[in-house]
PDB file of C-alpha atoms in Angstrom:
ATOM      1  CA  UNK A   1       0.000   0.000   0.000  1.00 46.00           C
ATOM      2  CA  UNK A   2       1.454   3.164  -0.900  1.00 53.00           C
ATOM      3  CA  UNK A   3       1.881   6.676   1.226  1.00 54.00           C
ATOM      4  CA  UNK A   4      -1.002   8.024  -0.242  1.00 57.00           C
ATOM      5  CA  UNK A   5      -3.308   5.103  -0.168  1.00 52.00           C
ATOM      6  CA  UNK A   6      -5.551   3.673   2.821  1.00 50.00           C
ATOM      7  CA  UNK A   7      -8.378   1.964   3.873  1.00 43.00           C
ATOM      8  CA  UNK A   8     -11.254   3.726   4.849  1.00 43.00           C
ATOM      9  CA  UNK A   9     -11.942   4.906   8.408  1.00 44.00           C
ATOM     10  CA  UNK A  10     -13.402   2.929  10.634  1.00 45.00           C
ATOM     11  CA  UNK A  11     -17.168   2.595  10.319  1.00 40.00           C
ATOM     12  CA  UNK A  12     -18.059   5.001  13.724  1.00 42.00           C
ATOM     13  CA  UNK A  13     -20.952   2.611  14.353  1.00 37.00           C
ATOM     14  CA  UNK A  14     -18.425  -0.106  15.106  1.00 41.00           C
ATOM     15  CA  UNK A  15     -18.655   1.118  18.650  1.00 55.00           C
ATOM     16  CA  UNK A  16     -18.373  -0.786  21.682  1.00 63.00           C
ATOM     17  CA  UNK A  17     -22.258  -0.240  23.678  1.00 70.00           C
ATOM     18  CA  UNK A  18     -21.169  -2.739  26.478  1.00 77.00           C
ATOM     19  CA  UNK A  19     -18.334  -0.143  27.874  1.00 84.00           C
ATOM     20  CA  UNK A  20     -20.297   2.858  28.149  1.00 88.00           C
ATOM     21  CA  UNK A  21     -21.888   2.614  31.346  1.00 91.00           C
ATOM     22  CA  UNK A  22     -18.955   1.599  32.882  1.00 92.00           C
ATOM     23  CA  UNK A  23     -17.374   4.503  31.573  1.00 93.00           C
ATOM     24  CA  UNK A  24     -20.563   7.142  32.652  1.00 93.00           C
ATOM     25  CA  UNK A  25     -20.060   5.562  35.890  1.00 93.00           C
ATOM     26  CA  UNK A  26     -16.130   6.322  36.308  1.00 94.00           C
ATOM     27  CA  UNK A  27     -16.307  10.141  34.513  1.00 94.00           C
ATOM     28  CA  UNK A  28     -16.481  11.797  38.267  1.00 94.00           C
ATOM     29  CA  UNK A  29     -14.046   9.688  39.517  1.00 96.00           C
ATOM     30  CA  UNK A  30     -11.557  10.794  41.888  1.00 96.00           C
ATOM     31  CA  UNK A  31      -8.050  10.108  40.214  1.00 97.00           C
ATOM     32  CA  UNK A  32      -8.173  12.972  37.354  1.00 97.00           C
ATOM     33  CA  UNK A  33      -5.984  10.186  35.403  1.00 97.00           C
ATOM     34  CA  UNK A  34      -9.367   7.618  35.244  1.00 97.00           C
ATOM     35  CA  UNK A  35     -11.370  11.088  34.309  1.00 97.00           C
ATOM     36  CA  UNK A  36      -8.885  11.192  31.584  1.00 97.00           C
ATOM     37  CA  UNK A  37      -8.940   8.096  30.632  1.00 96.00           C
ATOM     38  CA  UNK A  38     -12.950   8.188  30.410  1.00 96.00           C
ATOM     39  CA  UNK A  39     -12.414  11.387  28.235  1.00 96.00           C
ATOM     40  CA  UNK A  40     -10.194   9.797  25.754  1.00 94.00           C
ATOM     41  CA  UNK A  41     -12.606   6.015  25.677  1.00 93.00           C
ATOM     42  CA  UNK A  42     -15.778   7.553  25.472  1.00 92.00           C
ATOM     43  CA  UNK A  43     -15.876   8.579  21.742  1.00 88.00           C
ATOM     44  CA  UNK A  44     -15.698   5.051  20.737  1.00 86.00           C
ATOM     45  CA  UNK A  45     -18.230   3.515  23.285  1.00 83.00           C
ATOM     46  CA  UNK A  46     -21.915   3.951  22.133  1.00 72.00           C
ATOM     47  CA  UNK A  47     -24.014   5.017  19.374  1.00 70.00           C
ATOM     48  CA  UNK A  48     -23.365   8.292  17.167  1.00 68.00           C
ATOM     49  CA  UNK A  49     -26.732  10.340  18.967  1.00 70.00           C
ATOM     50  CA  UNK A  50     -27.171  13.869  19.321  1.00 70.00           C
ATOM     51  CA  UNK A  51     -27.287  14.937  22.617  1.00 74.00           C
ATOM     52  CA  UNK A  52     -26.571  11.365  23.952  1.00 83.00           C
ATOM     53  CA  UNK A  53     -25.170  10.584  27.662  1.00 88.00           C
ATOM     54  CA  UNK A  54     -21.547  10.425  26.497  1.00 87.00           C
ATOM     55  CA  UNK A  55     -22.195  13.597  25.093  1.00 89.00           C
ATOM     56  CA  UNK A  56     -22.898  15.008  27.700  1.00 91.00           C
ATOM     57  CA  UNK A  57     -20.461  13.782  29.445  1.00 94.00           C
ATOM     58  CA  UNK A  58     -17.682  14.992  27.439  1.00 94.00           C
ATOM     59  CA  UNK A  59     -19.033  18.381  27.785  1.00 93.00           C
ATOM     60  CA  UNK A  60     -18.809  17.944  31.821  1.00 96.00           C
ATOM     61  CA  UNK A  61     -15.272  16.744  31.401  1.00 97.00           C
ATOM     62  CA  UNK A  62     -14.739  19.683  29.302  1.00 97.00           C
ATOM     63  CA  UNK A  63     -14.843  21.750  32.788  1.00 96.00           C
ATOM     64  CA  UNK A  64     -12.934  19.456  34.677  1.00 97.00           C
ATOM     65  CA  UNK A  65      -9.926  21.146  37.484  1.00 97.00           C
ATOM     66  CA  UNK A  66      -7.475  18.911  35.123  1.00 98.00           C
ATOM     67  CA  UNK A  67      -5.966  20.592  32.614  1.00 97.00           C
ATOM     68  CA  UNK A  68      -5.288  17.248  31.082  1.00 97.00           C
ATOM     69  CA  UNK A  69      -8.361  15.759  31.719  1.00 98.00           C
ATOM     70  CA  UNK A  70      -9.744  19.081  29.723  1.00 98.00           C
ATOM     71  CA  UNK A  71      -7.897  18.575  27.055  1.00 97.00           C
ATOM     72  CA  UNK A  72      -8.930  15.273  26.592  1.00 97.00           C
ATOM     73  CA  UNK A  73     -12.653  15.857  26.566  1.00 96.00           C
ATOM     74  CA  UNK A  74     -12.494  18.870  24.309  1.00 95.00           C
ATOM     75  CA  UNK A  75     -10.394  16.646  21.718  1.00 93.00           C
ATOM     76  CA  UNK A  76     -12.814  14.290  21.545  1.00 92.00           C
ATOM     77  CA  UNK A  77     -15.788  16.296  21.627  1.00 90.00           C
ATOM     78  CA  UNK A  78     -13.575  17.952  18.481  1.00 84.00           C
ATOM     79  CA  UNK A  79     -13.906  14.372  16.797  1.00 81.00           C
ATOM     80  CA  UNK A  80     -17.569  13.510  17.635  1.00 80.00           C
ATOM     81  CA  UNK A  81     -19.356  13.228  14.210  1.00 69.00           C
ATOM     82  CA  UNK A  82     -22.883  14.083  15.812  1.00 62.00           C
ATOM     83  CA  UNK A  83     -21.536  16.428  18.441  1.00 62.00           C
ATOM     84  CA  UNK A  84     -22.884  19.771  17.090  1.00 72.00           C
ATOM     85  CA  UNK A  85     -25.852  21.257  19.292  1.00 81.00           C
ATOM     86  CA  UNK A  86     -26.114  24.523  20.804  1.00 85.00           C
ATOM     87  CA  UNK A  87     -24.207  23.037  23.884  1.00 85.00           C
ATOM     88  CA  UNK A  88     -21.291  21.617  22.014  1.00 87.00           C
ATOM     89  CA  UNK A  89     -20.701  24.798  20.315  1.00 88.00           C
ATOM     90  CA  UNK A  90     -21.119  26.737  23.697  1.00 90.00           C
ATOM     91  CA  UNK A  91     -18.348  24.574  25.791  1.00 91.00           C
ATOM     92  CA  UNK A  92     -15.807  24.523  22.903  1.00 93.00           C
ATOM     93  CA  UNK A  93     -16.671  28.331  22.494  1.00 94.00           C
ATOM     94  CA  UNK A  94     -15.707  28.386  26.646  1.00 95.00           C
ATOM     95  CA  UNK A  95     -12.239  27.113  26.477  1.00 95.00           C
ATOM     96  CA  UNK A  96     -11.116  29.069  23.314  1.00 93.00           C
ATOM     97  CA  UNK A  97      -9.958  31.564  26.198  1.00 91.00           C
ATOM     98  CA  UNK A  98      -8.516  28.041  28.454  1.00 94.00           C
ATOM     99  CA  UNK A  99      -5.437  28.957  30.742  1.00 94.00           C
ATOM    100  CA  UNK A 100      -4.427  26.144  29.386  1.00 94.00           C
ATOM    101  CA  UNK A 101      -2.606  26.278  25.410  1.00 88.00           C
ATOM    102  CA  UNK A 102      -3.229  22.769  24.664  1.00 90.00           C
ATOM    103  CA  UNK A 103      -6.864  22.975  25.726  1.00 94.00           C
ATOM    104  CA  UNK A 104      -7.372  26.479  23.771  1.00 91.00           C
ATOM    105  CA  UNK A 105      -6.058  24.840  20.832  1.00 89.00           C
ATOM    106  CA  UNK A 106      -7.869  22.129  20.673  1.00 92.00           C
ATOM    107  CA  UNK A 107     -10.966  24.566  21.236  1.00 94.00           C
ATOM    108  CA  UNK A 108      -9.610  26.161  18.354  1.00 92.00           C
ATOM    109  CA  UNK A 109      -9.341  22.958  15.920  1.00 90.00           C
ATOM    110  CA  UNK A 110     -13.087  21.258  17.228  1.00 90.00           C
ATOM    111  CA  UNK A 111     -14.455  24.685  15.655  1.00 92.00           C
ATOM    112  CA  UNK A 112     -12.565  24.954  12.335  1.00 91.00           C
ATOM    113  CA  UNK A 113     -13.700  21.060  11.900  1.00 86.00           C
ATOM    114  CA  UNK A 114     -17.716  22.149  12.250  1.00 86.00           C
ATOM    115  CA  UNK A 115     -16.252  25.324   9.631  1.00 88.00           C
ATOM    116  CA  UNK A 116     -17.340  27.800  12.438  1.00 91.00           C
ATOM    117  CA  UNK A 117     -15.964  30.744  10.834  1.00 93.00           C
ATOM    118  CA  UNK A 118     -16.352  32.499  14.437  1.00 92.00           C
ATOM    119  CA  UNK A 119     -13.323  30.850  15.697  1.00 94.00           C
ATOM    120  CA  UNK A 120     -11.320  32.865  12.655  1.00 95.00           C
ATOM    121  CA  UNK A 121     -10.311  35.573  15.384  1.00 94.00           C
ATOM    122  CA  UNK A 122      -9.347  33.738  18.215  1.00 93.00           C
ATOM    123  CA  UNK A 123      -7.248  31.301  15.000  1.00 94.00           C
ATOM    124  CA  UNK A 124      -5.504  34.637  13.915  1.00 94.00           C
ATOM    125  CA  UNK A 125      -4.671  35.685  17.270  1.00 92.00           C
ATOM    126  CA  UNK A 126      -3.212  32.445  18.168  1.00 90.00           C
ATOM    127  CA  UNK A 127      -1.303  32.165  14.093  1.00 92.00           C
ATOM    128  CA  UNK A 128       0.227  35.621  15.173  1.00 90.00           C
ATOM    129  CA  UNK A 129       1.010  35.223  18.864  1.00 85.00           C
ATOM    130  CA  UNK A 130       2.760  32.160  18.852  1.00 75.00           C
ATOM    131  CA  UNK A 131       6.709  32.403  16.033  1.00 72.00           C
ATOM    132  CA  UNK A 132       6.127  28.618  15.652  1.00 80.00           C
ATOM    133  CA  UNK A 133       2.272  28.130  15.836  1.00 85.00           C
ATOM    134  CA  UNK A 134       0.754  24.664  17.227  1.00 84.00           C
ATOM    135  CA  UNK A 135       0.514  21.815  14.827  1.00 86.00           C
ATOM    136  CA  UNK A 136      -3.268  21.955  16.137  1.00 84.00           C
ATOM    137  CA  UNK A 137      -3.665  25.537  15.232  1.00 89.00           C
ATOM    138  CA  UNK A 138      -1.815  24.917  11.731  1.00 92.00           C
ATOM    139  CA  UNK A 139      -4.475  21.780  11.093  1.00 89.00           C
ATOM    140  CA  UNK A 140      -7.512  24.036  11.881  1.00 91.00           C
ATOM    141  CA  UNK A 141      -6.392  26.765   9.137  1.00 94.00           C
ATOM    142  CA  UNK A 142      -6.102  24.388   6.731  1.00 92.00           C
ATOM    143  CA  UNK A 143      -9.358  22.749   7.591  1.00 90.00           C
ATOM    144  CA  UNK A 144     -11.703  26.044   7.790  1.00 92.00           C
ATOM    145  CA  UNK A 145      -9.654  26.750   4.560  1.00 92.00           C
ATOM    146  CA  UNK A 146     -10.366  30.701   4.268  1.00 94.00           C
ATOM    147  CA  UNK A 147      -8.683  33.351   2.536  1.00 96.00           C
ATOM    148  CA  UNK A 148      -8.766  35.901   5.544  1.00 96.00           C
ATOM    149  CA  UNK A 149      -6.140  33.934   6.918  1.00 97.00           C
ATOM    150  CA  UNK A 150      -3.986  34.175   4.061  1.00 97.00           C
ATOM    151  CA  UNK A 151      -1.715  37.259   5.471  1.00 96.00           C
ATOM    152  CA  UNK A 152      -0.714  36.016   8.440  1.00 96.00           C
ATOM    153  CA  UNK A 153      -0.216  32.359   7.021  1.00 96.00           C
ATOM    154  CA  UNK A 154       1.959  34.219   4.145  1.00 95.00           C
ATOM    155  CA  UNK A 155       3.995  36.117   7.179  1.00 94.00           C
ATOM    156  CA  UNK A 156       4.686  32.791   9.070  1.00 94.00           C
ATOM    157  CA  UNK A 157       5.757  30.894   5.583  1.00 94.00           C
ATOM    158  CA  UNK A 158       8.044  34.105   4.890  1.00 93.00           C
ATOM    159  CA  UNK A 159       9.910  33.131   8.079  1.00 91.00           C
ATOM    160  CA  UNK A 160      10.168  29.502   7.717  1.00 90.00           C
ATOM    161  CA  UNK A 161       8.829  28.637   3.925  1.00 91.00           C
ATOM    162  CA  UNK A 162      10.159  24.853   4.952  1.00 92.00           C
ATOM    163  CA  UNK A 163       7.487  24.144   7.556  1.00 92.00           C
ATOM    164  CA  UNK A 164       5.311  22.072   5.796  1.00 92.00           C
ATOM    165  CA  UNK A 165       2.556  22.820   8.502  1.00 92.00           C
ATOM    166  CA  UNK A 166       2.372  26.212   7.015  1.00 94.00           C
ATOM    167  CA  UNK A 167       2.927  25.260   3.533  1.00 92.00           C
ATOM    168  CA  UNK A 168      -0.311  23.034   3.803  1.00 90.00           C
ATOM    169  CA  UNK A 169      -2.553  25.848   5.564  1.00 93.00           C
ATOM    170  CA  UNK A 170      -1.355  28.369   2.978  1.00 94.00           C
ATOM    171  CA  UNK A 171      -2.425  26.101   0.526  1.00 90.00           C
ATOM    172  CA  UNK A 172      -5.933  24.732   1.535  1.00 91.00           C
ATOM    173  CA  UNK A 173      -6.727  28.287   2.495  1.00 94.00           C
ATOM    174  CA  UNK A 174      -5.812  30.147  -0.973  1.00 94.00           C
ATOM    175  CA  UNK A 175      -8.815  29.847  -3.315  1.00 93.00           C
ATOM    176  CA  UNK A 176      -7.109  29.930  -6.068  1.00 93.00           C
ATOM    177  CA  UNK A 177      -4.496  26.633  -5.262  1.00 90.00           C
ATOM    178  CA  UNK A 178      -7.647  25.032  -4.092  1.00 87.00           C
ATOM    179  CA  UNK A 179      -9.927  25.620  -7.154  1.00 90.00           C
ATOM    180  CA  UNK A 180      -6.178  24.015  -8.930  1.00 92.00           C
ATOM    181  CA  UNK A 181      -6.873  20.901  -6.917  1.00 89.00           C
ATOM    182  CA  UNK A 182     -10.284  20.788  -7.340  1.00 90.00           C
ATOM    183  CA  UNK A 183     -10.067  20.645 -10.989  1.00 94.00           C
ATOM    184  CA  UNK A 184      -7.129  17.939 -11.299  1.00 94.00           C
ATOM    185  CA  UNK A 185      -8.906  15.633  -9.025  1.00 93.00           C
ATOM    186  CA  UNK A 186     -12.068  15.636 -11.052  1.00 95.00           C
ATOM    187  CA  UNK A 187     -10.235  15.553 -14.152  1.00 96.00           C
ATOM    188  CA  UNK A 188      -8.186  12.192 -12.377  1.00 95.00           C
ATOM    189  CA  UNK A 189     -11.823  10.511 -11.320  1.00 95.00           C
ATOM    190  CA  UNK A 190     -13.081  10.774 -15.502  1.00 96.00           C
ATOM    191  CA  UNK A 191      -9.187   9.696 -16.947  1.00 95.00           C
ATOM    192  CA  UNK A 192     -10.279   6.762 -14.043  1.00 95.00           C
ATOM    193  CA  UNK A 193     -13.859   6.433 -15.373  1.00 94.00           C
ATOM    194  CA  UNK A 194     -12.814   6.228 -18.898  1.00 94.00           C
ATOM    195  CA  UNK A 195     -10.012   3.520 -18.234  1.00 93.00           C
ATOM    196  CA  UNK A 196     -11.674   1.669 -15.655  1.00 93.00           C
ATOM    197  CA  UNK A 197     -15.351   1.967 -15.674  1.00 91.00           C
ATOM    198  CA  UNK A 198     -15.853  -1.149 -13.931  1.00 90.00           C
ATOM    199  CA  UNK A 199     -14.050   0.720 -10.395  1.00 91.00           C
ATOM    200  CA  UNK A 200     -16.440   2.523  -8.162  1.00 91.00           C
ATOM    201  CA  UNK A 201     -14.691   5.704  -7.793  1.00 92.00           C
ATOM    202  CA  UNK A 202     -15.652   9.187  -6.308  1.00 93.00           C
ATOM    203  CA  UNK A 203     -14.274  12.119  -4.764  1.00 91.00           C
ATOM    204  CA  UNK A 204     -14.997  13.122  -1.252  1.00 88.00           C
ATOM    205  CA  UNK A 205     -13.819  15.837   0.881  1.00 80.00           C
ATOM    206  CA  UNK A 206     -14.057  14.443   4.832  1.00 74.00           C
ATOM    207  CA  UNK A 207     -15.331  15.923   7.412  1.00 71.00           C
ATOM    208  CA  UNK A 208     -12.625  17.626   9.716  1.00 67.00           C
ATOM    209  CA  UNK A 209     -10.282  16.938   6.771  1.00 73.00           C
ATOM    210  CA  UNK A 210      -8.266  19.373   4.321  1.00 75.00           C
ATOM    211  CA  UNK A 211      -7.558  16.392   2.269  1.00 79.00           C
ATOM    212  CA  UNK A 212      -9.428  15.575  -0.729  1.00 84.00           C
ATOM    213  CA  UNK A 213      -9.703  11.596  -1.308  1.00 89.00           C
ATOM    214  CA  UNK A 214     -10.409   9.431  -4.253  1.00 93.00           C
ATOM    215  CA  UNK A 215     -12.683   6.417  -2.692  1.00 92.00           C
ATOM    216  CA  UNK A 216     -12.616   3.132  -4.711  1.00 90.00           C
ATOM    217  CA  UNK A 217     -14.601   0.289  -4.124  1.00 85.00           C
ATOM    218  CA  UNK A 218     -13.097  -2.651  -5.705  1.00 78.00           C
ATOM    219  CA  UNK A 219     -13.250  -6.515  -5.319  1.00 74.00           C
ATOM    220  CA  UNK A 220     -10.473  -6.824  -3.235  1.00 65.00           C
ATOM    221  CA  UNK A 221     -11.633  -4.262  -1.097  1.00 72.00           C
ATOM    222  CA  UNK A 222     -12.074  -0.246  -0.362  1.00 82.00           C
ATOM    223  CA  UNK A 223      -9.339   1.847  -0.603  1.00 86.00           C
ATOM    224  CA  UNK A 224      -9.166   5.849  -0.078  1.00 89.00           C
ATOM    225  CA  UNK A 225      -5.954   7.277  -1.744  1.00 92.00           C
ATOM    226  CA  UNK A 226      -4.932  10.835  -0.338  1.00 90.00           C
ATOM    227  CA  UNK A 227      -5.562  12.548  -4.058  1.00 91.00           C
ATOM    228  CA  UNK A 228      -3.323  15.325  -3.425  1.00 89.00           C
ATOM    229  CA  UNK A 229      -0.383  12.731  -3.084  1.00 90.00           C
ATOM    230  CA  UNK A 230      -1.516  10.369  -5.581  1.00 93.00           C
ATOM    231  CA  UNK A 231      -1.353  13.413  -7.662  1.00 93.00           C
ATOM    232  CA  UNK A 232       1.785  14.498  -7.114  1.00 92.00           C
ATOM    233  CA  UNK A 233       3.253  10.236  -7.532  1.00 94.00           C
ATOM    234  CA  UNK A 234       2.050  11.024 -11.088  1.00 94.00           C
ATOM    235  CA  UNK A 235       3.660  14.704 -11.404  1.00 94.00           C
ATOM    236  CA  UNK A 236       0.729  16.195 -11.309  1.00 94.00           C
ATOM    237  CA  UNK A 237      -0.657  14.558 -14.799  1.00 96.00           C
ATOM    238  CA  UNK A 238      -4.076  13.519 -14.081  1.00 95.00           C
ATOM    239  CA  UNK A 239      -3.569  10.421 -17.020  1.00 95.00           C
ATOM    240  CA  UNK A 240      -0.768   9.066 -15.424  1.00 96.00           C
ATOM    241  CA  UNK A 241      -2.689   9.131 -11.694  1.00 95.00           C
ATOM    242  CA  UNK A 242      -5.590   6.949 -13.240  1.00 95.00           C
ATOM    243  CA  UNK A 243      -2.644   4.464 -14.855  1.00 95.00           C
ATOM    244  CA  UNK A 244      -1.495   4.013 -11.474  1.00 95.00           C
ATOM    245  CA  UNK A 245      -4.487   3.267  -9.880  1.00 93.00           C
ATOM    246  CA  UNK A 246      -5.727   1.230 -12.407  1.00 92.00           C
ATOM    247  CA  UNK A 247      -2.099  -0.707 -12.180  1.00 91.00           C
ATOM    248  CA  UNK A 248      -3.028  -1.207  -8.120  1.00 89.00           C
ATOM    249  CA  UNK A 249      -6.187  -2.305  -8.491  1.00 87.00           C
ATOM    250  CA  UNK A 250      -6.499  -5.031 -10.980  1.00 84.00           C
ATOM    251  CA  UNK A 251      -9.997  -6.208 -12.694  1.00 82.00           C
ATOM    252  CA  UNK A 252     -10.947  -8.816 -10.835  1.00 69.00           C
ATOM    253  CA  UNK A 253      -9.653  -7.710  -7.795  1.00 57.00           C
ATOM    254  CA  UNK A 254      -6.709  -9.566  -7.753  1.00 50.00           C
TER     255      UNK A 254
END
């Protein structure tokens, strides 16, 4: 499997239901390490509701005395599919100003993933504060992807143009190099359709994702490839890109 190749994500339904009310149980425990731990399990026990008990949960946890039991929650609040009401917004919205950095950032990232654009000032503050910005703060530019952070993404790049942090928020945010993209993926899905009609093939942009992926569904299994990098394997020619994954996925599915 190459670099820019993968399986799919998990299915979130594939969710353990047996562990959650152990974990409810422990979230107001008295060791802030098991409150942690809760915070970091409970996105992958139960079922992807709205509103649900782990939900709310999380959101508790997200006001926990631990800073690292804070940052937990708030991360995987950041990650919940469904996790979008009123409240969620609210609590991530509260520790955008956390005393702790981690937890602020990861405030920061949670709202770029729902494309909040309300987070953009709090994201430019913390893109200019900070010479050598968060890897957090880096992946929620590129994921909100808009222009108005442009200058200050140009400023950091002009001081170290080899950070490819930077290099990839500069990129996913000018609408110009995106519209680029855009047009040589859909160009690589119809070279694919006209060589291989038999793959199922489409584009999709995930949520809480700058990437844009090229999803086959072939005999011998799914695969997502990364089409940026499947791209740039082919230098950029959308022909060649179809050649190759017509060469890694054989009819058949051999």
């Amino acid at each position: 499997m190459t670099d820019d190749s993968r399986p799919p994500a998990e299915d979130p339904s594939a969710r353990d239901v047996r562990a959650l009310p152990v974990l409810l149980g422990s979230a107001g425990h008295p060791d802030a390490e098991v409150r942690r731990a809760v915070a970091k399990a409970l996105p992958f026990a139960g079922e992807p509701v709205p509103d649900s008990p782990r939900v709310r949960a999380l959101l508790a946890l997200c006001r926990d005395e631990d800073p690292g039991v804070r940052d937990a929650a708030v991360f995987s609040v950041g990650t919940l599919d469904e996790a979008y009401s009123p409240a969620v917004r609210a609590a991530l919205h509260e520790r955008l100003d956390d005393e702790d950095e981690d937890v602020a950032e990861e405030a920061v990232r949670g709202l770029a993933n729902r494309q909040d654009v309300s987070v953009l000032p709090r994201l430019i503050d913390l893109l200019e504060t900070y010479r050598r910005p968060h890897a957090l703060t880096l992946s929620a530019a590129a994921v909100l992807g808009r222009p108005e952070l442009l200058p200050v993404l140009a400023a950091l790049a002009a001081e170290d143009p080899d950070d490819p942090g930077i290099a990839a928020a500069l990129e996913a945010c000018d609408p110009v190099r995106r519209a680029e993209r855009s047009a040589l993926a859909w160009r690589l899905l119809e070279e694919l359709d006209v060589r291989r009609p038999d793959l199922d093939a489409a584009l999709v942009w995930p949520r809480f994702s700058a990437d844009l992926q090229l999803e086959i569904h072939h005999g011998s299994g799914p695969l997502a490839y990364h089409a940026d990098g499947l791209l740039d394997r082919a230098g950029q020619d959308p022909s060649r890109a179809a050649a190759l994954v017509d060469a890694e996925c054989p009819p058949g599915g051999g």
